[in-house]
Tab-separated table of C-alpha atoms in Angstrom:
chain	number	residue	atom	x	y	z
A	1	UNK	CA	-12.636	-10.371	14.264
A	2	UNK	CA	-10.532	-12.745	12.024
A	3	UNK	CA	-12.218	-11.664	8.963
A	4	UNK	CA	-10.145	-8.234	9.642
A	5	UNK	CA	-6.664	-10.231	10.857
A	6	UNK	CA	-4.091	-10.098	8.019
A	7	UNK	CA	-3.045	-12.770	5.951
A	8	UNK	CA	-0.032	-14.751	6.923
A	9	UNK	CA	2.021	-15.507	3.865
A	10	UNK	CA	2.228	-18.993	3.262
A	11	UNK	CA	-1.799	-19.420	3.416
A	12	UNK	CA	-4.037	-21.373	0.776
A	13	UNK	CA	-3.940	-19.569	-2.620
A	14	UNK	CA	-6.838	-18.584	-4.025
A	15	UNK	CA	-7.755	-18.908	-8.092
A	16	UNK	CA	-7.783	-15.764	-10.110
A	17	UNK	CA	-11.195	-14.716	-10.191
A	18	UNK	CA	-12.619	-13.136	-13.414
A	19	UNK	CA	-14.967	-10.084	-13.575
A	20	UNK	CA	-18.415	-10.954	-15.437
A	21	UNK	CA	-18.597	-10.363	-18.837
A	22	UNK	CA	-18.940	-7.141	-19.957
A	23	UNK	CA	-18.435	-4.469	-22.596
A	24	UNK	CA	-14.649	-4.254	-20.066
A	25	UNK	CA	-14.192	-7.068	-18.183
A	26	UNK	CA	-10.672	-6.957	-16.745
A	27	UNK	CA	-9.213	-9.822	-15.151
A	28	UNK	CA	-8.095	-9.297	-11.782
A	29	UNK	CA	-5.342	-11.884	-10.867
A	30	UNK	CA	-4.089	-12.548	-7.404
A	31	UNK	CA	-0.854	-11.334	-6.441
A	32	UNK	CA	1.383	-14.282	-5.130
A	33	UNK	CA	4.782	-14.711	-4.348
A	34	UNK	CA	4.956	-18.496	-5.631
A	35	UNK	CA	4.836	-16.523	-9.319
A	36	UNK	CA	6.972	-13.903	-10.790
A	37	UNK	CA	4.452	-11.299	-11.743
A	38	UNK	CA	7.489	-9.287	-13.975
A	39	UNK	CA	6.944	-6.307	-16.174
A	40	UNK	CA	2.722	-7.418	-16.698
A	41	UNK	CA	2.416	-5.840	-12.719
A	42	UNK	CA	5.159	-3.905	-12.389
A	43	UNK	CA	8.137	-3.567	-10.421
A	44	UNK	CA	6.361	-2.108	-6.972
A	45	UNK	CA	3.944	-5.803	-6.683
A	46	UNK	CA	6.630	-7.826	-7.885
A	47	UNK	CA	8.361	-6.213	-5.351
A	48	UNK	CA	5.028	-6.437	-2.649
A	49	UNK	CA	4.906	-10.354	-3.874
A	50	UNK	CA	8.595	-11.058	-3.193
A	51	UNK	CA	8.263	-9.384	0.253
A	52	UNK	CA	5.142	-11.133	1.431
A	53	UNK	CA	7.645	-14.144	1.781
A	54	UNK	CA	8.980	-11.847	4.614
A	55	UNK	CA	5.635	-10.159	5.928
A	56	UNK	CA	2.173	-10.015	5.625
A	57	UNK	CA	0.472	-8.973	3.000
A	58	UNK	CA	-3.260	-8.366	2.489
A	59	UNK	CA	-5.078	-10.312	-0.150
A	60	UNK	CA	-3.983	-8.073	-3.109
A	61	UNK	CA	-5.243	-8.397	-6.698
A	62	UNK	CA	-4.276	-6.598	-9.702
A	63	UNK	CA	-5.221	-5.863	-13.199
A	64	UNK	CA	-3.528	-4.277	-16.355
A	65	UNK	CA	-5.532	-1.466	-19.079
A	66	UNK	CA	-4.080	-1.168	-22.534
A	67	UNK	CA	-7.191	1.316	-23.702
A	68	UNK	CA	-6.788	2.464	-27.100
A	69	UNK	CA	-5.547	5.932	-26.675
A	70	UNK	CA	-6.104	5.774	-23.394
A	71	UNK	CA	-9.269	6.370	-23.930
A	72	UNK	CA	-11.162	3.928	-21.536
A	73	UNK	CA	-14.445	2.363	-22.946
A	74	UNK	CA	-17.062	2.094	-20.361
A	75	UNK	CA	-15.844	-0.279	-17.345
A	76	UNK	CA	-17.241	-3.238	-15.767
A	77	UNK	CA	-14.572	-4.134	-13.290
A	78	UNK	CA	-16.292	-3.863	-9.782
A	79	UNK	CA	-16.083	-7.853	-8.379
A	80	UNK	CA	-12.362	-7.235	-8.219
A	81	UNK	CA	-12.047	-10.715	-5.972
A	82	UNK	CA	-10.528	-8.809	-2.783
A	83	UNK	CA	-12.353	-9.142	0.395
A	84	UNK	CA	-14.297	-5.390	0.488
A	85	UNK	CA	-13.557	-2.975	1.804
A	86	UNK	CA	-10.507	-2.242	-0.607
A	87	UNK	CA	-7.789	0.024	-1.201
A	88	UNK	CA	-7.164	0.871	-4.492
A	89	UNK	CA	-3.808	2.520	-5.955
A	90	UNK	CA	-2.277	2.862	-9.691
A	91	UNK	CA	0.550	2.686	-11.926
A	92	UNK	CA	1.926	3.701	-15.447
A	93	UNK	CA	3.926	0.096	-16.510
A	94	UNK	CA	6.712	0.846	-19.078
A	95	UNK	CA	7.634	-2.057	-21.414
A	96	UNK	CA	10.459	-2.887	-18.697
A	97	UNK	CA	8.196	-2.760	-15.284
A	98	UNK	CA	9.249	0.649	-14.642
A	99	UNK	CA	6.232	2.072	-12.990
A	100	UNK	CA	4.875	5.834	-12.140
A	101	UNK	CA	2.723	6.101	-9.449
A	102	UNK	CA	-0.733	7.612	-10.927
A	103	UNK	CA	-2.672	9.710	-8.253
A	104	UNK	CA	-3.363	8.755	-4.714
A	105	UNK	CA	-4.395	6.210	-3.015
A	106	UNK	CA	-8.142	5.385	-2.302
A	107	UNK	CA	-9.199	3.805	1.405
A	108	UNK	CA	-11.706	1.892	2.236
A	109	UNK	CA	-13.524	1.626	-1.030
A	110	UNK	CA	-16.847	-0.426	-1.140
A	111	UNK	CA	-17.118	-3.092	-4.259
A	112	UNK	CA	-19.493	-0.825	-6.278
A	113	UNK	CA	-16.967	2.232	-6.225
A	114	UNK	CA	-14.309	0.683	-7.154
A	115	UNK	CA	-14.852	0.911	-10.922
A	116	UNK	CA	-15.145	4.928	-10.078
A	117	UNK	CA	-11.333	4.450	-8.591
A	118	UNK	CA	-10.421	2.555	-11.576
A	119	UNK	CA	-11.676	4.780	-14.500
A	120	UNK	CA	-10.079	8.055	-11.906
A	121	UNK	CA	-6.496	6.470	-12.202
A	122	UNK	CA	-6.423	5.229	-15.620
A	123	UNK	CA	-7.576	9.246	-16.177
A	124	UNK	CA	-4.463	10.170	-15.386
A	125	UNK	CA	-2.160	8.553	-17.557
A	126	UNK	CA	-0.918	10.789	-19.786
A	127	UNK	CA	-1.964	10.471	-23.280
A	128	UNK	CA	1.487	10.988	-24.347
A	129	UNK	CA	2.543	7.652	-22.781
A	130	UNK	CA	5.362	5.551	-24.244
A	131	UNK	CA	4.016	2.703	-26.328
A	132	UNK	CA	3.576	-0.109	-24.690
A	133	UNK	CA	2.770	1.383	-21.367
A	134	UNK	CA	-0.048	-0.231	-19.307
A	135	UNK	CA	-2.462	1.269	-16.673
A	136	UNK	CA	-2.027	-1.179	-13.141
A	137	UNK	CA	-4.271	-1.112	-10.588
A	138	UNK	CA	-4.185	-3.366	-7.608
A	139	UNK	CA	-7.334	-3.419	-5.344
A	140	UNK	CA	-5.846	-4.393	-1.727
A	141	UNK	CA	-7.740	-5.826	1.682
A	142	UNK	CA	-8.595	-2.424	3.746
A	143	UNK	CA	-6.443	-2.483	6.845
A	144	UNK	CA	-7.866	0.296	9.539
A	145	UNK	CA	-4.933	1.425	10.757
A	146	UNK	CA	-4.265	2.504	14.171
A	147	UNK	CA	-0.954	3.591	13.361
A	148	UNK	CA	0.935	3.749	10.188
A	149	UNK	CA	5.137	3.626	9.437
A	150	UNK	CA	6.860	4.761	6.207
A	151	UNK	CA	10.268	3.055	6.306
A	152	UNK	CA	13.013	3.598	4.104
A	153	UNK	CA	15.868	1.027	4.113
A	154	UNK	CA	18.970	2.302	2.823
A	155	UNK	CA	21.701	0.484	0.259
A	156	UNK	CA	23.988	-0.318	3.048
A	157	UNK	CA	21.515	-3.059	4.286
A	158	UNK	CA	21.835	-1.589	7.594
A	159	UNK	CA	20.247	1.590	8.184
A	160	UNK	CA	16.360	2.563	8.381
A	161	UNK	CA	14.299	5.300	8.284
A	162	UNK	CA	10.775	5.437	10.006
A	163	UNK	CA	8.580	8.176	9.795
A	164	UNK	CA	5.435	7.478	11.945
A	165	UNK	CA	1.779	8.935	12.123
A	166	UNK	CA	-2.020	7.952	13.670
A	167	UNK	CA	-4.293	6.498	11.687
A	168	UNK	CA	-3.581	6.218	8.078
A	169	UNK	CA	-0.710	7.503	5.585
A	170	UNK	CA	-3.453	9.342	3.700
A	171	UNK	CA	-3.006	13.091	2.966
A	172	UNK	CA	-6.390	14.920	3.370
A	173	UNK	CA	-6.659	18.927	4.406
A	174	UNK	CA	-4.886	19.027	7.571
A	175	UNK	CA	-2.176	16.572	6.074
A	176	UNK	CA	-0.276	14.166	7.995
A	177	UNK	CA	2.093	14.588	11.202
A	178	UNK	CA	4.913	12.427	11.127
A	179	UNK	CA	7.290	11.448	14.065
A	180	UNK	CA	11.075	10.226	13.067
A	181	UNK	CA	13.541	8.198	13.895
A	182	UNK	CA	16.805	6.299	12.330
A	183	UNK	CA	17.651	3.040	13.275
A	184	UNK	CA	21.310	1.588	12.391
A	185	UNK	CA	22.977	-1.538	13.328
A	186	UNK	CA	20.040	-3.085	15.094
A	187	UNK	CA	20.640	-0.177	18.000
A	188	UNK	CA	18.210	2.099	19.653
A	189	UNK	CA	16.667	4.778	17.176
A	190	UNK	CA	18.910	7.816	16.646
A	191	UNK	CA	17.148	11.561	16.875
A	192	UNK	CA	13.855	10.408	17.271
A	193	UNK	CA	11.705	13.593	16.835
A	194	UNK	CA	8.277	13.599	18.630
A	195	UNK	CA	5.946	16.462	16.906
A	196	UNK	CA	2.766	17.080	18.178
A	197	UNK	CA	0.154	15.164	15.944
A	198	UNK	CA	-3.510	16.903	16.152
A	199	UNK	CA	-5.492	15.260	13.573
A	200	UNK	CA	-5.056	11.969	11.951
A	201	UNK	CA	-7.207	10.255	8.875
A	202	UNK	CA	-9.299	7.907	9.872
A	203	UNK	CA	-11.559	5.490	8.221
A	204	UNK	CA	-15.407	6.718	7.958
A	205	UNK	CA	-18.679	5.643	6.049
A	206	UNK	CA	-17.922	4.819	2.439
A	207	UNK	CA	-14.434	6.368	2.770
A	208	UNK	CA	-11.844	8.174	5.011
A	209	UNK	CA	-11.824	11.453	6.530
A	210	UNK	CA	-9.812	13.922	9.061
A	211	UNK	CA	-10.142	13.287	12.690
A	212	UNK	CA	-9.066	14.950	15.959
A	213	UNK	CA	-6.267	12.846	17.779
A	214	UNK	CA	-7.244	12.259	21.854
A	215	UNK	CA	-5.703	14.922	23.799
A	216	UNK	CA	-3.815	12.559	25.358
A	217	UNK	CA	-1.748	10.748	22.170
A	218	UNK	CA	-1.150	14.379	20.536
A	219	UNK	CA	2.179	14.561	22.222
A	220	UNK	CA	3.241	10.943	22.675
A	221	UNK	CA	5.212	8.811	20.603
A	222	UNK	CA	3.401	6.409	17.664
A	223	UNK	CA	6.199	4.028	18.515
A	224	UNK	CA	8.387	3.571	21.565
A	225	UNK	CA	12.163	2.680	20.911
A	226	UNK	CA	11.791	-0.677	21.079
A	227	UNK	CA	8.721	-1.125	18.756
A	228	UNK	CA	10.894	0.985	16.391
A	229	UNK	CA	13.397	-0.599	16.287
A	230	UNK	CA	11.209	-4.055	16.044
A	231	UNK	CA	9.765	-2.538	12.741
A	232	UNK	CA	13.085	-1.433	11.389
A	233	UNK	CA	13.925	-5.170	11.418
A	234	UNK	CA	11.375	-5.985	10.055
A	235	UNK	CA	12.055	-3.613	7.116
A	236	UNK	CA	15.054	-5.098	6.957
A	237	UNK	CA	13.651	-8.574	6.182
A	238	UNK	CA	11.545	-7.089	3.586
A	239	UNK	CA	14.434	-5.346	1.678
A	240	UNK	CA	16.282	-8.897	1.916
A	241	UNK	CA	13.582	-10.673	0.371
A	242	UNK	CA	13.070	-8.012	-2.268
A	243	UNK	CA	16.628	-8.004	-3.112
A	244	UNK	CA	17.591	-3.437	-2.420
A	245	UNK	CA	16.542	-1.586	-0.779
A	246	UNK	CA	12.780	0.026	-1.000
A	247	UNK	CA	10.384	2.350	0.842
A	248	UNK	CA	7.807	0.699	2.797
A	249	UNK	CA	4.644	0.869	3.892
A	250	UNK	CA	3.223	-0.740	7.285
A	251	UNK	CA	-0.234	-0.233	8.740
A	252	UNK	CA	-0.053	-1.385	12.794
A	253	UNK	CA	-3.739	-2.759	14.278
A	254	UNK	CA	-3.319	-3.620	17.622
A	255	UNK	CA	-0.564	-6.402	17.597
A	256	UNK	CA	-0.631	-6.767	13.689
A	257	UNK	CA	1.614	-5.812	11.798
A	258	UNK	CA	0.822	-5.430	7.834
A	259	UNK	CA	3.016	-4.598	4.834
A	260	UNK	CA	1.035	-2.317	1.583
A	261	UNK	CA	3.643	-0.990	-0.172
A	262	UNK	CA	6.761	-1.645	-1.387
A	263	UNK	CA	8.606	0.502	-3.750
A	264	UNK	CA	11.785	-0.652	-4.493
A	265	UNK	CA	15.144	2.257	-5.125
């Protein structure tokens, strides 16, 4: 069971770890907060880095693609260093860390597939790039999620948004169903909407998938006040460490709570 707990930040840091040599061998470097990571990562995992001061983060590695042309020559880049299973997720880097989110994301990825991910993100860059523009990747720790909240802290430092689902924040053919919620001034959550939630996605073999929610949880809250309210705090935190306000992502496991994405606004 601890292999699957997240890491607390603070813990032992770990060297970068190279991929073997290769005809592409990128280097996958460890994301930490003790280092700026500045326009080579990207705004959104600076931003992840500066927040895991506040929250934990899974053990999150990244690596940057200047193909010629963006034309990618073939890829060796599976040992990517991050505990497997992995989520992997992309973005276009401008010169000044501005980033573009490329594609989805991909749960639950085995090492071996996730040079497919890789080669499927940097495919959609558009070849039309400006120059100097880098394909990012960052291959995170798979969390399972039982529940997952999108939070959105607003510029006034004060107010959050929550939008809540089962399972995972992953879009698949029945999409997502999302209860809401605001929270401002550290009171109880204002019109929080309960919709009736069906199917959720759900981790499976070599991947994720669409499952059918218990009868039971269809109807009932992902969150009751007070556990909303407890993660709008802790957005709060986040956004303070970051330094604006940002959209969030947390994945809830039983009495863990985990921060994967931080996009700041």
């Amino acid at each position: 069971m601890e292999e699957h707990r997240p890491d607390r930040p603070g813990g032992p840091q770990v060297p970068p770890r190279e991929a073997p040599a290769g005809p592409y061998a990128p280097r996958w470097a460890r994301l930490a907060a003790s280092r700026g990571q500045g326009a080579d990562a990207g705004r959104p995992l600076a931003a992840l880095a500066a927040a895991s001061r506040a929250a934990a983060v899974p053990v999150t590695r990244w690596t940057a693609l200047e193909p010629r042309g963006w034309t990618l020559p073939p890829l060796d880049g599976r040992r990517c260093g991050a505990p497997v299973p992995v989520s992997v997720r992309g973005w276009l880097v401008g010169p000044d860390g501005t980033a573009q989110r490329l594609g989805p994301t991909f749960n639950n990825l085995s090492r071996t597939t996730v040079e497919t991910a890789v080669a499927e993100l940097a495919g959609r860059v558009d070849r039309h790039a400006p120059a100097g523009s880098r394909c990012v990747v960052a291959a995170q720790r798979f969390v399972p999620a039982e529940a997952t909240v999108l939070a959105r802290t607003l510029p006034d430092a004060r107010t959050v948004r929550l939008r809540m689902c089962w399972g995972l924040a992953e879009p698949l053919g029945d999409g997502l169903h999302f209860d809401t919620c605001t929270v401002r001034d550290g009171q109880p959550p204002e019109d929080y909407r309960v919709t009736l939630k069906p199917t959720a996605t759900a981790a499976m073999p070599g991947g994720t998938g669409t499952v059918g929610v218990p009868p039971r949880l269809r109807g009932r809250p992902v969150l009751s006040p007070a556990a909303a309210l407890d993660c709008a705090r802790a957005a709060l935190d986040v956004a303070g460490a970051v330094g604006g306000p940002c959209d969030l992502v947390f994945s809830l496991t039983g009495p863990d709570r985990t921060l994967l994405d931080c996009r700041p606004l």
